[in-house]
C-alpha positions in Angstrom: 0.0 0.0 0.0 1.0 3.6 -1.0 1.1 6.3 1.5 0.0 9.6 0.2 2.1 12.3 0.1 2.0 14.8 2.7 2.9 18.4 2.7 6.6 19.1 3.8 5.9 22.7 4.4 3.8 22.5 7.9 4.1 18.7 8.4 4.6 17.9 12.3 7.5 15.1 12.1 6.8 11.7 13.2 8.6 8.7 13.8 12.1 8.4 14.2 14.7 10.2 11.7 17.2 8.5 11.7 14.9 5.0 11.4 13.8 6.6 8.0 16.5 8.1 7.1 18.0 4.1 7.4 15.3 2.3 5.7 15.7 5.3 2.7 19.2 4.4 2.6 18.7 0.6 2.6 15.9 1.1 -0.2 18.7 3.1 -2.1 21.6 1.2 -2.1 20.0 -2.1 -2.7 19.2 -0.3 -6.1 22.8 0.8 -6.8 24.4 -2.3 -5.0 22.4 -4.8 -7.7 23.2 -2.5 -10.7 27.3 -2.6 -9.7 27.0 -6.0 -8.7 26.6 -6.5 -12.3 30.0 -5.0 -12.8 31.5 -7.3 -9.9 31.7 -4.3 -7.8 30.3 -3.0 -4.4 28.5 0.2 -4.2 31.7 1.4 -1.6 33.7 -0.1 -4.5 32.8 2.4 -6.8 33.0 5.0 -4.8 36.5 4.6 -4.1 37.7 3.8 -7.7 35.4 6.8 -8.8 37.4 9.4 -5.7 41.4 7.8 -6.8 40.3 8.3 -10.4 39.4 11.8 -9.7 42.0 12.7 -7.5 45.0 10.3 -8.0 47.6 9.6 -7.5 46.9 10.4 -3.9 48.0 10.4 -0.2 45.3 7.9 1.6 45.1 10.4 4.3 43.7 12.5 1.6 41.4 10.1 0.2 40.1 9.1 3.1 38.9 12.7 3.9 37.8 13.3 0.1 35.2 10.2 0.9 34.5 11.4 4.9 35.9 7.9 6.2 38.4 7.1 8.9 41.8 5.8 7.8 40.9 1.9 8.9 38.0 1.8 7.0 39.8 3.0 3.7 42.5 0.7 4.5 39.8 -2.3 4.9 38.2 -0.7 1.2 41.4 -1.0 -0.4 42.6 -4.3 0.3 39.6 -6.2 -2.7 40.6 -3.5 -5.3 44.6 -3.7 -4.5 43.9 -7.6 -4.8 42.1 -7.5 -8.2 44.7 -5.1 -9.7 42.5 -2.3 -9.7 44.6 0.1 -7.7 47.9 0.3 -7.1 50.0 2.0 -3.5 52.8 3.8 -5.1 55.8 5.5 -2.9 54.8 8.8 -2.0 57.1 11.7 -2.6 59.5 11.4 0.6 59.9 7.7 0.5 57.9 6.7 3.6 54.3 7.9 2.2 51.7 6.3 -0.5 50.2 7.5 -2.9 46.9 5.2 -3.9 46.5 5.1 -8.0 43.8 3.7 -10.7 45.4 0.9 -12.4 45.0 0.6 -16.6 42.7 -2.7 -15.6 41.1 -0.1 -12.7 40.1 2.8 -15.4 38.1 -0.1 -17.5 36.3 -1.5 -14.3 35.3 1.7 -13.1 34.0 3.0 -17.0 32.2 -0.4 -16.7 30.7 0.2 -13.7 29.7 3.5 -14.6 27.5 2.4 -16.9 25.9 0.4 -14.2 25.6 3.2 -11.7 24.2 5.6 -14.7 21.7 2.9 -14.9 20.7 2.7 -11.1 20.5 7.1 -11.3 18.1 7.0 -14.2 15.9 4.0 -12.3 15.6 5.8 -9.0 15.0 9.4 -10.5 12.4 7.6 -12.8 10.8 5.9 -9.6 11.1 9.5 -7.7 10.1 11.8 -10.9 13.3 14.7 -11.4 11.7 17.6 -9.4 11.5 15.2 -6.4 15.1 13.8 -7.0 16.4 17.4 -7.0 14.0 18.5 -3.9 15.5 14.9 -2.4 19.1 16.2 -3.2 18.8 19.8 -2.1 17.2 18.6 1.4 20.2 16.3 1.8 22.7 19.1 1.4 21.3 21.9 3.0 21.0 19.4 6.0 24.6 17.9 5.6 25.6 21.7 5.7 23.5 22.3 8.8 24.9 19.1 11.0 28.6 18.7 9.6 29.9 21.7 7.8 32.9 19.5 6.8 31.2 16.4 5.5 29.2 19.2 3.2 32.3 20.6 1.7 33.6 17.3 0.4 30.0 16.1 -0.9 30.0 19.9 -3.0 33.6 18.6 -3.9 32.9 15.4 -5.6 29.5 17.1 -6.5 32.0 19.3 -8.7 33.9 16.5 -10.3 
């Protein structure tokens, strides 16, 4: 059954928000995650491949902060795509640092899966209808602005590439 829409503009909020904010982001990435899975890839996957494209070669450190994720949980990330050849930990500049890099084999699995995630977009703004996807997109950053001023900057970043 389909709930109606209601009106945003004096709607009292009910239930709890981060419960629906979880069950949207379950609903969401099960989308994306069976469109990449075509492409042998993870959601998180891409997302990395798609950051060290954009910004390699670069200092994990770095990356890490481009995606908002602590150092370990890069790290963890990492270890599938270094296995499969898809990105490579170069020295950095003064010997003791690395510098994380899209392989040749990397850039073709990532264009593959771009495709897919291109594919998993145009389903969900479909299902949502484009002036809902936008209203969707500009409540998200307005209130990643509001609650971390920090995590906003890098989604306007990788909005930008």
């Amino acid at each position: 059954m389909t709930r109606a829409p209601t009106s945003t503009a004096s709607a009292t909020p009910r239930g709890c928000t981060s419960f629906k904010l979880r069950q949207l982001t379950r609903c969401v990435a099960s989308r994306y995650d069976a469109e990449l899975a075509a492409a042998g890839l993870k959601t998180t996957q891409y997302s990395l491949l798609s950051h060290a494209q954009a910004l390699g070669p670069v200092a994990p450190g770095e990356l890490a902060r481009a995606m908002t994720m602590d150092a370990s949980t890069l790290t963890r990330n990492l270890k599938p795509l270094l296995a499969a050849g898809w990105v490579t930990l170069q020295p950095g500049p003064d010997g003791r640092s690395r510098r994380v890099e899209l392989t040749a084999a990397g850039r073709v699995k990532r264009a593959e899966a771009q495709r897919r995630w291109r594919a998993a977009q145009e389903g969900l703004q479909a299902a949502l209808g484009q002036a809902r996807t936008a209203a969707l997109h500009a409540m998200l950053d307005d209130a990643l602005a509001r609650l971390d001023p920090a995590a906003s900057a890098a989604s306007e970043a990788a909005d930008a590439r």
